[in-house]
Short mmCIF file of C-alpha atoms and ligand atoms in Angstrom, two decimals:
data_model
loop_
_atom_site.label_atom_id
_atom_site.label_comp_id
_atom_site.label_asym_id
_atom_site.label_seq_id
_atom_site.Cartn_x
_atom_site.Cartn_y
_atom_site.Cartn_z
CA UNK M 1 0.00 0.00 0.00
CA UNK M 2 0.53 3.59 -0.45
CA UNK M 3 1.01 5.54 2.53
CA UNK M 4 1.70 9.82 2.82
CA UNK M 5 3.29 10.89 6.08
CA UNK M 6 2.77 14.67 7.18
CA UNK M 7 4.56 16.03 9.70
CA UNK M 8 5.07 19.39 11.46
CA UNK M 9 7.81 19.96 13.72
CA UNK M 10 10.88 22.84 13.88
CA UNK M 11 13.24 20.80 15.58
CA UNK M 12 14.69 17.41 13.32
CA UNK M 13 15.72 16.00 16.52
CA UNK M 14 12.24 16.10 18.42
CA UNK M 15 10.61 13.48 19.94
CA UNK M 16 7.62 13.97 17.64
CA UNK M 17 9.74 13.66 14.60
CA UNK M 18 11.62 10.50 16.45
CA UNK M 19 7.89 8.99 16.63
CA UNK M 20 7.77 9.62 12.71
CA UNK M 21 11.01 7.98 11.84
CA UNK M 22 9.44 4.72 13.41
CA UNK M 23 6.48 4.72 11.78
CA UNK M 24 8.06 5.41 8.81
CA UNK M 25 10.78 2.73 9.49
CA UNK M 26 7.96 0.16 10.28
CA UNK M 27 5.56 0.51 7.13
CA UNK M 28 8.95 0.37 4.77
CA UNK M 29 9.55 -2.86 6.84
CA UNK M 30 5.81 -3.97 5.86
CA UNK M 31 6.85 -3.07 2.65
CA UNK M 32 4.52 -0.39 1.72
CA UNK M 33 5.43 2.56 -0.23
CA UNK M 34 5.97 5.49 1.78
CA UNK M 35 6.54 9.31 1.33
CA UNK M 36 7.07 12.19 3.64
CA UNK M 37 6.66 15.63 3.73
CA UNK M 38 8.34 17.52 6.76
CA UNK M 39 6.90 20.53 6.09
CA UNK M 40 9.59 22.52 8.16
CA UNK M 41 12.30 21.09 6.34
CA UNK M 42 10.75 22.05 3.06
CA UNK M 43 9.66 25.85 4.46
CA UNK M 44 5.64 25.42 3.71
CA UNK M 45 4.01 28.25 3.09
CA UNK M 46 1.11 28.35 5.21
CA UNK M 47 -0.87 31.27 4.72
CA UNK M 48 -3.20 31.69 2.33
CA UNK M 49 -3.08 35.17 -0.06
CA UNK M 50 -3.12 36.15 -3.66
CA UNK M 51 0.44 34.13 -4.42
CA UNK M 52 -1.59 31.06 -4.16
CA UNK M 53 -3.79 32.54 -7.29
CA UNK M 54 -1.07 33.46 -9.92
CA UNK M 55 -3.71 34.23 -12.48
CA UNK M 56 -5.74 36.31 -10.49
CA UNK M 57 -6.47 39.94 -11.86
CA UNK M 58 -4.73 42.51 -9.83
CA UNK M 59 -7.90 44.11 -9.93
CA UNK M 60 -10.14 41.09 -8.73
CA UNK M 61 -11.26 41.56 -4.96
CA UNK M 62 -9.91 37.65 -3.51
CA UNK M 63 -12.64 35.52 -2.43
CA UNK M 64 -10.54 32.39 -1.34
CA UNK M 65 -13.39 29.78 -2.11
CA UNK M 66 -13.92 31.18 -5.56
CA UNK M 67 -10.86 31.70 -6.36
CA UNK M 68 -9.86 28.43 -5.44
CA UNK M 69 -12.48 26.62 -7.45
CA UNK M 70 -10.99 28.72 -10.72
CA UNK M 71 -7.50 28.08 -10.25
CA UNK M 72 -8.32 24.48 -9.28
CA UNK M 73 -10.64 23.84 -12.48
CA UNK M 74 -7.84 25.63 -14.49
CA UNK M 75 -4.71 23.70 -12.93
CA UNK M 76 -3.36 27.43 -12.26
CA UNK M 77 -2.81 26.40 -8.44
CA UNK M 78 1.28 26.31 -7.48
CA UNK M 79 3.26 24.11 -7.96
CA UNK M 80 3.56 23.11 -4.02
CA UNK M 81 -0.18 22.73 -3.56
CA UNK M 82 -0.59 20.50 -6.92
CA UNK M 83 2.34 18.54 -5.82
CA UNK M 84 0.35 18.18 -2.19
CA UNK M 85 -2.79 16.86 -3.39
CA UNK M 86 -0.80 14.79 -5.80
CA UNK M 87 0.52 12.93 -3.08
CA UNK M 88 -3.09 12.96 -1.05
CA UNK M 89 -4.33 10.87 -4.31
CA UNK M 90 -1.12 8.83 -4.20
CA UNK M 91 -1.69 7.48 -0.83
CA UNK M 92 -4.17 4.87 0.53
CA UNK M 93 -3.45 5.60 3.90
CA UNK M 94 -2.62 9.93 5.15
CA UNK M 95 -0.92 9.79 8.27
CA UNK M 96 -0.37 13.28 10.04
CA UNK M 97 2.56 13.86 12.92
CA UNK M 98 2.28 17.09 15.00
CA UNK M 99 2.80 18.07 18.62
CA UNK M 100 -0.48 19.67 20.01
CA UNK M 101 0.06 22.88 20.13
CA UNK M 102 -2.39 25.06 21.74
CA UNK M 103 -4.70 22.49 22.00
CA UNK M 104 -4.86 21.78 18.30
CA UNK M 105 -2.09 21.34 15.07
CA UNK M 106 1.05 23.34 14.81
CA UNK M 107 -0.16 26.88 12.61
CA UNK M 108 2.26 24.93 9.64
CA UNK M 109 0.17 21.97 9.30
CA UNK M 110 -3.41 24.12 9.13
CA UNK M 111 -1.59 25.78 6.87
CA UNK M 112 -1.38 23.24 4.70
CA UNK M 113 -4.86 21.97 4.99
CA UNK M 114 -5.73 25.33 4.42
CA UNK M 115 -4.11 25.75 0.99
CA UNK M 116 -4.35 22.57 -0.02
CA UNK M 117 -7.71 21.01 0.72
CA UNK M 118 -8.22 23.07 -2.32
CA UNK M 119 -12.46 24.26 -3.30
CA UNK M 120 -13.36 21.12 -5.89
CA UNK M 121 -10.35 19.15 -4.18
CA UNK M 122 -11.67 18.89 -0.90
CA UNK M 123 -14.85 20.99 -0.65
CA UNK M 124 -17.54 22.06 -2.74
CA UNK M 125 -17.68 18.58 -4.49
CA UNK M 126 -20.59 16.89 -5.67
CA UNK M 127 -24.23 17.55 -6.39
CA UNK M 128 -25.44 20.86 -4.39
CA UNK M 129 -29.14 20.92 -4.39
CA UNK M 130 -32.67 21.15 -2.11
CA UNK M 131 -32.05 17.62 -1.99
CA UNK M 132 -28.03 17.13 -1.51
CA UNK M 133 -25.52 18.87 0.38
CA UNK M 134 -22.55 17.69 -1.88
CA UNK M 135 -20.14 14.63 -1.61
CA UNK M 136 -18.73 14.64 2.19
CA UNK M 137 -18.44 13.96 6.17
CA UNK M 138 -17.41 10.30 4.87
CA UNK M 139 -17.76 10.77 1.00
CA UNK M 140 -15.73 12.98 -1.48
CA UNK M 141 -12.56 13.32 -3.52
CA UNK M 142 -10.24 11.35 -0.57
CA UNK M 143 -13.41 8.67 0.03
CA UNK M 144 -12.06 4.98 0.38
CA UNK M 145 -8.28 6.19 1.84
CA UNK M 146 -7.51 5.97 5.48
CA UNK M 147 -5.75 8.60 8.13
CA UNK M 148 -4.37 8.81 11.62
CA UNK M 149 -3.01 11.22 13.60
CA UNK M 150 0.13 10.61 15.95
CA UNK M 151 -0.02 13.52 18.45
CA UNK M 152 2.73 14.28 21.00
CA UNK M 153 1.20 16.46 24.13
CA UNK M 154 2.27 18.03 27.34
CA UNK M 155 -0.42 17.02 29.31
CA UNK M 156 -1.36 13.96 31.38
CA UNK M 157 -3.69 11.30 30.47
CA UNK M 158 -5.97 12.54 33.30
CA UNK M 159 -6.36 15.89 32.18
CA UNK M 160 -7.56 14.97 28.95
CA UNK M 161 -9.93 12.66 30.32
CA UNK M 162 -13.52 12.58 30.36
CA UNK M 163 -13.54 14.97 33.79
CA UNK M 164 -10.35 16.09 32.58
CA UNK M 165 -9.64 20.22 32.80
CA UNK M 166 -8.32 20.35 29.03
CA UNK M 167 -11.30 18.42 27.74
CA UNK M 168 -11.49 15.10 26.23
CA UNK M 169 -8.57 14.48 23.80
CA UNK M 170 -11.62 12.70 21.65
CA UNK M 171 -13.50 16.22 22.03
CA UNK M 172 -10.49 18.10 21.17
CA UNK M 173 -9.43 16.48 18.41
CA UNK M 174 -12.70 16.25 16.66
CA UNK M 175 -12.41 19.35 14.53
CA UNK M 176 -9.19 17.67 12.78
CA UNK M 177 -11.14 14.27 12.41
CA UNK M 178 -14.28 15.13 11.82
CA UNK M 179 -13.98 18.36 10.10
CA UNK M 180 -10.78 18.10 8.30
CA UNK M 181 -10.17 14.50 7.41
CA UNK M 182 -13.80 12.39 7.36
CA UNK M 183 -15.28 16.00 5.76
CA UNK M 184 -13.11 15.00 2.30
CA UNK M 185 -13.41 11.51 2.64
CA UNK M 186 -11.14 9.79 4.95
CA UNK M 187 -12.07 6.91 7.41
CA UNK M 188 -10.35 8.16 10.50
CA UNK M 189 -8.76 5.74 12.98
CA UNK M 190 -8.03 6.46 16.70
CA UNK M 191 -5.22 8.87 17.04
CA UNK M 192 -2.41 7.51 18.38
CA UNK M 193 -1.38 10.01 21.47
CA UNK M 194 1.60 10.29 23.90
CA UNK M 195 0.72 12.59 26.84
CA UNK M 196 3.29 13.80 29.12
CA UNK M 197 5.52 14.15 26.00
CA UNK M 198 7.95 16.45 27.30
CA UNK M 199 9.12 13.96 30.74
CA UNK M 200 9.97 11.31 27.59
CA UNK M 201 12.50 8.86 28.91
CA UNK M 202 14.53 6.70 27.38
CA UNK M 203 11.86 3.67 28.52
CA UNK M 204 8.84 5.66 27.95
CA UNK M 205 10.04 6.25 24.06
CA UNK M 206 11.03 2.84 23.67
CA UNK M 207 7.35 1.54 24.95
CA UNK M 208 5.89 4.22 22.66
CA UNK M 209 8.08 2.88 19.90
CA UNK M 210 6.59 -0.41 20.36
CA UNK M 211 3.05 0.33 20.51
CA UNK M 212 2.97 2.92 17.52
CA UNK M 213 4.86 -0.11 15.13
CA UNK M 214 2.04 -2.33 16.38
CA UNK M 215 -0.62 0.54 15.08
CA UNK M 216 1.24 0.91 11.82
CA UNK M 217 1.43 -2.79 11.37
CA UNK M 218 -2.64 -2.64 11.42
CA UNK M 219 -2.99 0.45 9.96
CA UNK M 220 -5.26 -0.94 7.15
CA UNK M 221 -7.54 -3.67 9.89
CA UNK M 222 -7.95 -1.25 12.51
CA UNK M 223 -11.63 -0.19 12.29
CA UNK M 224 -12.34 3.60 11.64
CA UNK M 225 -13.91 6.15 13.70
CA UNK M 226 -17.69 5.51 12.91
CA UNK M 227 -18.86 8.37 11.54
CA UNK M 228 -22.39 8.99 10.56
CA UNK M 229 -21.98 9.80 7.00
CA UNK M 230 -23.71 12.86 6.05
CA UNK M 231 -25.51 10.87 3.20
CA UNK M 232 -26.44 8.11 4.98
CA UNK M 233 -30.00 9.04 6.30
CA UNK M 234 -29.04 10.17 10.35
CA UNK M 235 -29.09 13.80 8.73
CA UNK M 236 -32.03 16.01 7.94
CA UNK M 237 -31.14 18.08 4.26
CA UNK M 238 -30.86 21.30 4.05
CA UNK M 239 -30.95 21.37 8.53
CA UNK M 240 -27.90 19.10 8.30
CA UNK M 241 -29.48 18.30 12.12
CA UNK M 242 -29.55 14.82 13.22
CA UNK M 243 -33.00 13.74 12.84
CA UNK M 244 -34.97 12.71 15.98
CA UNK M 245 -36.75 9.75 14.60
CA UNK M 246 -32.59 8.08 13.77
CA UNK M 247 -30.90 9.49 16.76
CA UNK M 248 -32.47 9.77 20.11
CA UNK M 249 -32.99 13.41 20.81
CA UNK M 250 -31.19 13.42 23.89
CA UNK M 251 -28.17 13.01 22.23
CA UNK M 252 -25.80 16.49 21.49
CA UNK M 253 -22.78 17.24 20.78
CA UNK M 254 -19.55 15.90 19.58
CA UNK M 255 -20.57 12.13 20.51
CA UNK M 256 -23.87 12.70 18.62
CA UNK M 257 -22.49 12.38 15.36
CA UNK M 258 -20.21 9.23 16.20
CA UNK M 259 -22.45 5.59 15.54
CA UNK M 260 -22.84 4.06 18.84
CA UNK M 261 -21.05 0.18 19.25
CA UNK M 262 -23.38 -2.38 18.18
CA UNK M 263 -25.71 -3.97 20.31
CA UNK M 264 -23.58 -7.27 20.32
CA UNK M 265 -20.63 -5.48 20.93
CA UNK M 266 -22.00 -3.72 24.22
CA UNK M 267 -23.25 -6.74 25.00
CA UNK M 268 -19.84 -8.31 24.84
CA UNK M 269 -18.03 -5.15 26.67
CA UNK M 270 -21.22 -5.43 29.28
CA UNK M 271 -22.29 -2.37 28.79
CA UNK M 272 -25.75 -2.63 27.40
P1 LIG G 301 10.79 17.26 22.38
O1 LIG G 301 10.93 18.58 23.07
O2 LIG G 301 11.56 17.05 21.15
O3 LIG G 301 11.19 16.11 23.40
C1 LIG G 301 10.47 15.92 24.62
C2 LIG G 301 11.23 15.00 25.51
O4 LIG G 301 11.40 13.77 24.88
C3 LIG G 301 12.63 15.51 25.89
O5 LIG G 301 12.83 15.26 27.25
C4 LIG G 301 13.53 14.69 25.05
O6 LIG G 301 14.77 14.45 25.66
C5 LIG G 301 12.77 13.40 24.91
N1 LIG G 301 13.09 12.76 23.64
C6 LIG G 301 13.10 13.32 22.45
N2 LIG G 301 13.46 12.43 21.50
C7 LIG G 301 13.68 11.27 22.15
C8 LIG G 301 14.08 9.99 21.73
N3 LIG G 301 14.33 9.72 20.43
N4 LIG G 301 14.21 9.06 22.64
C9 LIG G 301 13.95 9.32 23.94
N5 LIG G 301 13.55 10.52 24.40
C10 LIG G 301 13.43 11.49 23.51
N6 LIG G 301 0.73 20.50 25.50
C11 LIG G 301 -0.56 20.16 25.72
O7 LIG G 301 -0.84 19.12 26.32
N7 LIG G 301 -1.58 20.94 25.25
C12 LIG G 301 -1.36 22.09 24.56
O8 LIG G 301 -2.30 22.75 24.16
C13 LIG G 301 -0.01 22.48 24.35
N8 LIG G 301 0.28 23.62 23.69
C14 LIG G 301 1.58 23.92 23.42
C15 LIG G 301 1.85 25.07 22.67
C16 LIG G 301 3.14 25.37 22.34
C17 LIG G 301 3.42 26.59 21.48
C18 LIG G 301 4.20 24.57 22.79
C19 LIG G 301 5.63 24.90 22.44
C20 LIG G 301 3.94 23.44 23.53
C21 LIG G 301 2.62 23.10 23.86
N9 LIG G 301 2.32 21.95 24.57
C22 LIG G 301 1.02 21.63 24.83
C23 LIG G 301 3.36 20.98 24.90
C24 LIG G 301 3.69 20.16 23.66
O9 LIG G 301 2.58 19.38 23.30
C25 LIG G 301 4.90 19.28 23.93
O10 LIG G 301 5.98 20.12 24.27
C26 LIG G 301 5.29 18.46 22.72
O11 LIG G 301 4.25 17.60 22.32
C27 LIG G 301 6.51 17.59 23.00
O12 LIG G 301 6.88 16.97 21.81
P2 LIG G 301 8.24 17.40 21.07
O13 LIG G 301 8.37 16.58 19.85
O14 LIG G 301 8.28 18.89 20.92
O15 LIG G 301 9.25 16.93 22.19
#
């Protein structure tokens, strides 16, 4: 398989970029095919302004979304950003390395997403009607591929907990796997997180080390995040709500839009 690796850290030596190198080092030994983009080491430009629209009348006012659709449909994007969602098409599997920063991805890496989840590329695809709301939240251009985050963080385990002061990390983290990677496409697996990043031992890396090669040797078996798909009946067109008669009206929030386990498997876990 195919796999893209994405990763956004100043320092080569970091412990975050460390984490990389093994899960690079593990899929070659699977023998996939695997590329990387260090977007420090190749200087990304992350914001987004009129460079990124090279045909773009002086005199046009910029409206990013339309001006991304032209330049898009035209294949007048730069060269960076075609080479980017090049490689997104490559790859089966999009695998994205950051330390959380602010509670969320390194400025960098959004920038990236920003430029080149591209209008037609990543949004504004498919039918747009009374009836449907386009191709996404589990369908689109990147539909069928896979991608995890591995996410280095300061905090404990307890403080991202459920009671936890910082929030959930599954709350937290929902805005990069819901809205940026299953919005184009992607089934999202469980991030792969090391909390307390910064008291990294020697031990502590090496039991990391071990238990990120076992998620990249399952990269492809480990089942996604469940989703509900936006096309897939839970969701009331043009509302986009969750409808009441699907999914019990007590239900809000973050969790809402995630399928619960199947009865069988509560069963089995003894929850039900
Ligand atoms: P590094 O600094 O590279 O290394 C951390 C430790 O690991 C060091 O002790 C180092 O010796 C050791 N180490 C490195 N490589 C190895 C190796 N190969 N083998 C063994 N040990 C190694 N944290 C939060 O929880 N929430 C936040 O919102 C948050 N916001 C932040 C915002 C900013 C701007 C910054 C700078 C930090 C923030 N942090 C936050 C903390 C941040 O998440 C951690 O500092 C970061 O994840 C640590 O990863 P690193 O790759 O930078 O570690």
């Amino acid at each position: 398989m195919k796999i893209l690796v994405v990763s956004a850290h100043p320092e080569p030596a970091s412990l975050t970029n460390a984490l990389r190198d093994v899960a690079v080092a593990e899929l070659q030994a699977a023998g996939h095919a695997v590329r990387v983009t260090d977007l420090y080491a190749i200087g990304w430009k992350s914001e987004v302004n009129r460079r990124d629209f090279p045909t773009l009348s002086a005199f046009t006012r910029l409206r990013v979304p339309a001006a991304s659709s032209e330049a898009f449909v035209a294949g007048s994007l730069t060269k960076d950003v075609i080479a980017a969602q090049d490689d997104l098409l490559w790859a089966d599997a999009l695998i994205l390395a950051f330390p959380l920063w602010w509670f969320s991805m390194p400025a960098i890496l959004k920038g990236w997403i920003d430029r080149v989840y591209a209008f037609g590329f990543a949004y504004g695809v498919g039918e747009h009607s009374e009836t449907r709301w386009g191709d996404r939240y589990g369908e689109g251009t990147l539909a069928g591929k896979r991608a995890m985050l591995i996410v280095t963080a300061g905090g404990w385990p307890t403080h991202y907990g459920p009671r936890g002061i910082n929030g959930p990390i599954d709350d937290l983290l929902f805005p990069i796997h819901h809205g940026v990677l299953f919005y184009p496409g992607y089934d999202v697996l469980p991030p792969f997180v090391l909390f307390r990043a910064d008291r990294t031992d020697e031990a502590t890396f090496d039991a990391t080390a071990t238990a990120l090669k076992g998620r990249m040797r399952t990269l492809f078996e480990t089942p996604p995040i469940p989703f509900r798909r936006q096309n897939g009946g839970d969701y009331a067109i043009p509302s986009m709500e969750l409808r009441p008669e699907r999914v019990r009206p007590d239900l809000a929030g973050f969790a809402a839009h995630v399928e619960p386990p199947a009865l069988k498997d509560r069963q089995v876990e003894g929850l039900s």
